[in-house]
Short mmCIF file of C-alpha atoms (C1' of nucleotides) in Angstrom, two decimals:
data_model
loop_
_atom_site.label_atom_id
_atom_site.label_comp_id
_atom_site.label_asym_id
_atom_site.label_seq_id
_atom_site.Cartn_x
_atom_site.Cartn_y
_atom_site.Cartn_z
CA UNK A 1 -18.01 14.78 283.15
CA UNK A 2 -14.85 14.90 285.27
CA UNK A 3 -14.76 15.09 289.04
CA UNK A 4 -12.25 15.46 291.81
CA UNK A 5 -12.52 15.38 295.57
CA UNK A 6 -11.15 18.46 297.28
CA UNK A 7 -8.83 17.93 300.20
CA UNK A 8 -10.57 18.54 303.51
CA UNK A 9 -7.64 20.58 304.80
CA UNK A 10 -7.63 22.89 301.75
CA UNK A 11 -10.67 25.17 301.70
CA UNK A 12 -12.19 26.07 298.35
CA UNK A 13 -15.40 27.88 297.50
CA UNK A 14 -16.30 28.00 293.84
CA UNK A 15 -18.99 30.60 294.49
CA UNK A 16 -16.74 33.00 296.41
CA UNK A 17 -13.92 32.50 293.94
CA UNK A 18 -15.99 33.30 290.86
CA UNK A 19 -18.28 35.98 292.29
CA UNK A 20 -15.75 38.11 294.18
CA UNK A 21 -15.06 40.37 291.21
CA UNK A 22 -11.69 39.07 290.05
CA UNK A 23 -13.10 37.45 286.88
CA UNK A 24 -15.56 38.80 284.32
CA UNK A 25 -16.39 35.89 282.03
CA UNK A 26 -18.20 33.52 284.39
CA UNK A 27 -21.95 33.25 284.91
CA UNK A 28 -23.93 30.96 287.17
CA UNK A 29 -26.93 29.18 285.72
CA UNK A 30 -28.87 26.39 287.38
CA UNK A 31 -26.23 25.47 289.89
CA UNK A 32 -23.46 25.40 287.29
CA UNK A 33 -20.87 28.06 286.59
CA UNK A 34 -20.16 28.64 282.88
CA UNK A 35 -16.95 30.40 281.89
CA UNK A 36 -14.56 30.89 279.02
CA UNK A 37 -10.87 30.34 279.71
CA UNK A 38 -8.46 30.50 276.79
CA UNK A 39 -10.12 28.50 274.00
CA UNK A 40 -12.28 26.42 276.35
CA UNK A 41 -15.80 26.82 277.58
CA UNK A 42 -15.93 25.28 281.03
CA UNK A 43 -18.90 24.44 283.17
CA UNK A 44 -18.19 23.58 286.75
CA UNK A 45 -20.17 22.80 289.87
CA UNK A 46 -19.25 22.30 293.51
CA UNK A 47 -21.14 20.08 295.91
CA UNK A 48 -19.36 20.00 299.21
CA UNK A 49 -15.89 18.66 298.58
CA UNK A 50 -16.83 17.30 295.16
CA UNK A 51 -15.91 19.41 292.14
CA UNK A 52 -17.42 18.40 288.78
CA UNK A 53 -16.72 19.96 285.41
CA UNK A 54 -16.70 19.69 281.64
CA UNK A 55 -14.52 21.41 279.08
CA UNK A 56 -11.07 21.11 280.60
CA UNK A 57 -8.70 18.51 281.96
CA UNK A 58 -7.89 18.19 285.63
CA UNK A 59 -4.52 19.89 285.31
CA UNK A 60 -6.17 22.95 283.79
CA UNK A 61 -8.77 23.06 286.54
CA UNK A 62 -6.15 22.68 289.26
CA UNK A 63 -4.04 25.43 287.74
CA UNK A 64 -6.85 27.89 287.06
CA UNK A 65 -8.34 27.59 290.54
CA UNK A 66 -4.89 27.19 292.14
CA UNK A 67 -6.12 24.14 294.02
CA UNK A 68 -2.61 23.03 294.93
CA UNK A 69 -1.77 26.31 296.64
CA UNK A 70 -1.64 25.94 300.42
CA UNK A 71 -4.41 28.39 301.32
CA UNK A 72 -4.41 27.79 305.11
CA UNK A 73 -0.70 28.68 305.18
CA UNK A 74 -1.49 31.98 303.45
CA UNK A 75 -4.39 32.75 305.76
CA UNK A 76 -2.16 32.17 308.76
CA UNK A 77 0.07 34.96 307.50
CA UNK A 78 -2.65 37.55 306.77
CA UNK A 79 -5.41 36.79 309.28
CA UNK A 80 -3.59 38.33 312.24
CA UNK A 81 -5.55 41.41 311.24
CA UNK A 82 -9.11 41.40 312.64
CA UNK A 83 -10.66 43.01 309.56
CA UNK A 84 -9.07 40.40 307.30
CA UNK A 85 -9.93 37.63 309.75
CA UNK A 86 -13.60 38.61 309.56
CA UNK A 87 -13.44 38.78 305.75
CA UNK A 88 -11.84 35.33 305.61
CA UNK A 89 -14.65 33.96 307.76
CA UNK A 90 -17.32 35.44 305.48
CA UNK A 91 -15.58 34.58 302.19
CA UNK A 92 -14.24 31.22 303.25
CA UNK A 93 -12.57 29.28 300.43
CA UNK A 94 -11.98 32.23 298.12
CA UNK A 95 -8.94 31.56 295.95
CA UNK A 96 -7.22 33.93 293.58
CA UNK A 97 -7.38 32.28 290.17
CA UNK A 98 -4.65 32.13 287.52
CA UNK A 99 -6.14 34.06 284.62
CA UNK A 100 -4.64 34.00 281.14
CA UNK A 101 -2.34 37.06 281.21
CA UNK A 102 -3.47 38.81 278.02
CA UNK A 103 -7.14 38.39 278.91
CA UNK A 104 -6.48 39.73 282.40
CA UNK A 105 -4.49 42.70 281.13
CA UNK A 106 -7.08 43.68 278.53
CA UNK A 107 -9.96 43.14 280.94
CA UNK A 108 -8.55 45.44 283.59
CA UNK A 109 -7.78 48.13 281.02
CA UNK A 110 -11.54 47.97 280.35
CA UNK A 111 -12.27 48.03 284.08
CA UNK A 112 -11.12 51.53 284.92
CA UNK A 113 -13.58 53.92 286.53
CA UNK A 114 -16.64 51.75 286.02
CA UNK A 115 -18.42 48.95 287.84
CA UNK A 116 -18.32 45.20 287.58
CA UNK A 117 -21.65 44.57 285.77
CA UNK A 118 -20.70 47.12 283.12
CA UNK A 119 -17.22 45.60 282.76
CA UNK A 120 -18.76 42.17 282.14
CA UNK A 121 -21.13 43.54 279.50
CA UNK A 122 -18.35 45.46 277.77
CA UNK A 123 -16.06 42.42 277.61
CA UNK A 124 -18.89 40.19 276.41
CA UNK A 125 -19.65 42.70 273.67
CA UNK A 126 -16.19 42.86 272.15
CA UNK A 127 -15.58 39.15 272.69
CA UNK A 128 -18.72 38.40 270.67
CA UNK A 129 -17.47 40.66 267.93
CA UNK A 130 -13.76 39.79 267.81
CA UNK A 131 -13.39 36.47 269.63
CA UNK A 132 -13.30 33.07 267.99
CA UNK A 133 -16.53 31.11 268.14
CA UNK A 134 -16.63 28.12 270.48
CA UNK A 135 -19.60 25.74 270.33
CA UNK A 136 -20.49 24.15 273.64
CA UNK A 137 -23.55 22.11 274.58
CA UNK A 138 -25.65 23.52 271.75
CA UNK A 139 -24.70 27.16 272.31
CA UNK A 140 -22.10 29.43 270.78
CA UNK A 141 -19.59 31.13 273.05
CA UNK A 142 -16.65 33.36 272.13
CA UNK A 143 -13.04 33.16 273.19
CA UNK A 144 -11.39 36.30 274.47
CA UNK A 145 -10.11 38.19 271.41
CA UNK A 146 -6.43 37.86 270.64
CA UNK A 147 -4.25 40.99 270.84
CA UNK A 148 -3.91 40.79 267.06
CA UNK A 149 -7.69 40.88 266.63
CA UNK A 150 -8.13 43.90 268.90
CA UNK A 151 -5.20 45.75 267.38
CA UNK A 152 -6.65 45.16 263.95
CA UNK A 153 -10.10 46.24 265.07
CA UNK A 154 -8.83 49.72 265.76
CA UNK A 155 -9.92 52.45 268.11
CA UNK A 156 -13.09 53.43 266.26
CA UNK A 157 -14.47 49.90 266.18
CA UNK A 158 -13.69 49.40 269.84
CA UNK A 159 -15.58 52.56 270.68
CA UNK A 160 -18.63 50.89 269.18
CA UNK A 161 -18.25 48.30 271.95
CA UNK A 162 -19.04 51.04 274.49
CA UNK A 163 -15.39 51.26 275.47
CA UNK A 164 -15.42 55.05 275.63
CA UNK A 165 -12.08 56.69 276.31
CA UNK A 166 -10.51 53.27 277.00
CA UNK A 167 -10.68 52.33 273.30
CA UNK A 168 -7.36 53.92 272.26
CA UNK A 169 -5.61 52.51 275.34
CA UNK A 170 -6.75 48.97 274.60
CA UNK A 171 -5.99 49.27 270.90
CA UNK A 172 -2.52 50.65 271.56
CA UNK A 173 -1.65 48.01 274.14
CA UNK A 174 -3.06 45.23 271.95
CA UNK A 175 -0.69 46.32 269.18
CA UNK A 176 2.30 46.27 271.52
CA UNK A 177 1.45 42.84 272.92
CA UNK A 178 0.76 41.45 269.46
CA UNK A 179 4.27 42.45 268.44
CA UNK A 180 5.90 41.14 271.61
CA UNK A 181 5.03 37.46 271.98
CA UNK A 182 7.61 37.00 274.76
CA UNK A 183 6.06 39.54 277.12
CA UNK A 184 4.18 36.97 279.19
CA UNK A 185 7.23 34.89 280.02
CA UNK A 186 9.35 37.98 280.57
CA UNK A 187 6.91 39.49 283.10
CA UNK A 188 6.47 36.13 284.73
CA UNK A 189 10.19 35.81 285.44
CA UNK A 190 10.62 39.32 286.83
CA UNK A 191 10.34 40.07 290.54
CA UNK A 192 7.24 42.05 291.51
CA UNK A 193 8.67 45.61 291.40
CA UNK A 194 10.27 45.08 288.00
CA UNK A 195 7.24 43.29 286.59
CA UNK A 196 5.14 46.23 287.72
CA UNK A 197 7.41 48.71 285.97
CA UNK A 198 7.20 46.61 282.83
CA UNK A 199 3.39 46.70 282.82
CA UNK A 200 3.28 50.41 283.64
CA UNK A 201 4.83 51.13 280.25
CA UNK A 202 1.58 50.09 278.56
CA UNK A 203 -1.17 52.53 277.67
CA UNK A 204 -4.16 52.36 279.99
CA UNK A 205 -2.14 50.59 282.66
CA UNK A 206 -1.60 52.51 285.88
CA UNK A 207 -0.58 51.23 289.28
CA UNK A 208 -3.94 49.71 290.11
CA UNK A 209 -4.37 47.89 286.81
CA UNK A 210 -0.77 46.67 286.93
CA UNK A 211 -1.28 45.28 290.43
CA UNK A 212 -4.50 43.51 289.39
CA UNK A 213 -2.75 41.85 286.46
CA UNK A 214 0.23 40.79 288.56
CA UNK A 215 -2.09 39.39 291.22
CA UNK A 216 -4.73 37.67 289.08
CA UNK A 217 -2.58 36.47 286.17
CA UNK A 218 1.01 36.19 287.39
CA UNK A 219 0.55 34.93 290.96
CA UNK A 220 2.59 37.80 292.35
CA UNK A 221 0.76 37.89 295.64
CA UNK A 222 2.58 40.87 297.12
CA UNK A 223 0.66 43.10 294.70
CA UNK A 224 -1.94 45.17 296.56
CA UNK A 225 -4.35 46.89 294.12
CA UNK A 226 -5.88 50.08 295.50
CA UNK A 227 -9.28 50.87 294.04
CA UNK A 228 -11.98 53.16 295.43
CA UNK A 229 -13.28 50.44 297.78
CA UNK A 230 -9.90 49.51 299.24
CA UNK A 231 -9.07 53.21 299.60
CA UNK A 232 -12.30 53.83 301.52
CA UNK A 233 -11.86 50.78 303.72
CA UNK A 234 -8.25 51.40 304.66
CA UNK A 235 -8.49 55.14 305.19
CA UNK A 236 -11.58 54.65 307.36
CA UNK A 237 -10.47 51.63 309.34
CA UNK A 238 -6.73 52.33 309.60
CA UNK A 239 -6.71 56.13 309.92
CA UNK A 240 -3.20 57.47 309.84
CA UNK A 241 -1.66 54.09 309.16
CA UNK A 242 -1.62 54.56 305.43
CA UNK A 243 0.51 57.70 305.39
CA UNK A 244 -0.99 60.66 303.61
CA UNK A 245 -3.73 58.56 302.06
CA UNK A 246 -2.15 58.49 298.63
CA UNK A 247 -2.76 55.25 296.79
CA UNK A 248 0.95 54.42 296.82
CA UNK A 249 1.05 54.88 300.60
CA UNK A 250 -2.03 52.67 301.00
CA UNK A 251 -0.46 49.98 298.82
CA UNK A 252 2.79 50.19 300.77
CA UNK A 253 0.82 49.85 304.01
CA UNK A 254 -0.87 46.76 302.62
CA UNK A 255 2.39 45.16 301.59
CA UNK A 256 4.05 46.00 304.92
CA UNK A 257 1.11 44.74 306.96
CA UNK A 258 0.39 41.53 305.07
CA UNK A 259 3.76 40.73 303.56
CA UNK A 260 4.17 38.36 300.64
CA UNK A 261 0.43 37.60 300.53
CA UNK A 262 -0.85 41.18 300.66
CA UNK A 263 -2.87 40.55 297.52
CA UNK A 264 -4.81 37.80 299.23
CA UNK A 265 -5.64 40.13 302.12
CA UNK A 266 -6.73 42.75 299.60
CA UNK A 267 -8.99 40.32 297.77
CA UNK A 268 -10.68 39.11 300.93
CA UNK A 269 -11.28 42.73 301.98
CA UNK A 270 -12.66 43.53 298.52
CA UNK A 271 -14.90 40.46 298.56
CA UNK A 272 -16.28 41.52 301.95
CA UNK A 273 -16.48 45.23 301.09
CA UNK A 274 -20.24 45.50 301.50
CA UNK A 275 -20.01 44.26 305.08
CA UNK A 276 -17.19 46.51 306.25
CA UNK A 277 -18.28 49.74 307.87
CA UNK A 278 -16.40 52.64 306.37
CA UNK A 279 -17.87 55.48 308.44
CA UNK A 280 -15.04 57.33 310.13
CA UNK A 281 -16.50 56.89 313.62
CA UNK A 282 -17.06 53.20 313.11
CA UNK A 283 -13.57 52.05 313.89
"C1'" DT B 1 -31.42 64.22 287.66
"C1'" DC B 2 -27.59 63.04 290.25
"C1'" DC B 3 -24.03 60.11 292.01
"C1'" DC B 4 -20.92 56.51 291.62
"C1'" DA B 5 -17.94 52.84 289.76
"C1'" DG B 6 -11.79 47.23 290.56
"C1'" DG B 7 -8.46 54.76 287.16
"C1'" DG B 8 -5.36 56.70 283.88
"C1'" DA B 9 -3.52 60.40 280.96
"C1'" DC B 10 -2.32 64.85 280.82
"C1'" DC B 11 -1.23 69.43 282.36
"C1'" DC B 12 0.85 72.56 285.46
"C1'" DA B 13 3.27 74.35 289.53
"C1'" DT C 1 6.91 64.51 292.42
"C1'" DG C 2 2.24 65.86 293.49
"C1'" DG C 3 -2.21 67.68 292.86
"C1'" DG C 4 -6.29 68.92 289.83
"C1'" DT C 5 -9.10 67.89 285.75
"C1'" DC C 6 -11.11 65.50 282.12
"C1'" DC C 7 -12.64 61.41 280.16
"C1'" DA C 8 -17.45 57.72 278.20
"C1'" DT C 9 -20.66 54.73 280.02
"C1'" DG C 10 -24.44 52.66 282.50
"C1'" DG C 11 -26.65 51.23 286.87
"C1'" DG C 12 -29.05 52.62 290.99
#
DNA sequence: TCCCAGGGACCCA
DNA sequence: TGGGTCCATGGG
């Protein structure tokens, strides 16, 4: 068991961070969160400012949860907006994690036009089938499948994992990534607009998926993913501000309004989506 | 039964 | 470029 004491001036909420919808391979059981990151099963618990875990070293924990990122400085930039300020108050301590890029890319290809519980089931299904076994505390978990494993599985087999029309997209992209081991570093080094263009070349990756991957895996915080929730919230609460209401106009509005940390504003709004009135006369 | 969900590809004007 | 339309699936 490893522990660290969180700095009092750096808010962190394990619950908000893992339940806000940015990750799909974590489950809470008996006060502990269990998740699979790369080849590690991690269980982690927060009690006040004390963080305890097994299955990773401290550097991995600090990186994954971005504990050394100055969150109050970011919130100062984005919380000038009352809607975001309210979301920050309700989702205090939410941090955008640093997901493994391939896992994040493949996960969000699976996440189109569906809902979070279904996404989690779908990913669990093909991870159990194609991911390497990892024993942990008497149970067997599965790593996220490698691009090689998913490319080899083929479209038909992926359809058996309830992937539906996403199966050929995932299979195609898995093949490209498997044959391009330098993609992660290349995307990482590109500025946001160019990194986005690079991801948009992949099958099953549109603007929203690309922005999610850049935000959740590459720490490009100016990315502002526009999904159905964000579209509803912004068009209802900022009528006229987001241009014609096209997703690209909404994303541009987000980046202009919240600057280099637009993605953080987006994630707080998404986390607080159930509490934000979206009726048109509710503004 | 119907509607909706962390959308994208494809077609057509 | 921009606007329909279709696509598989499962939860509520």
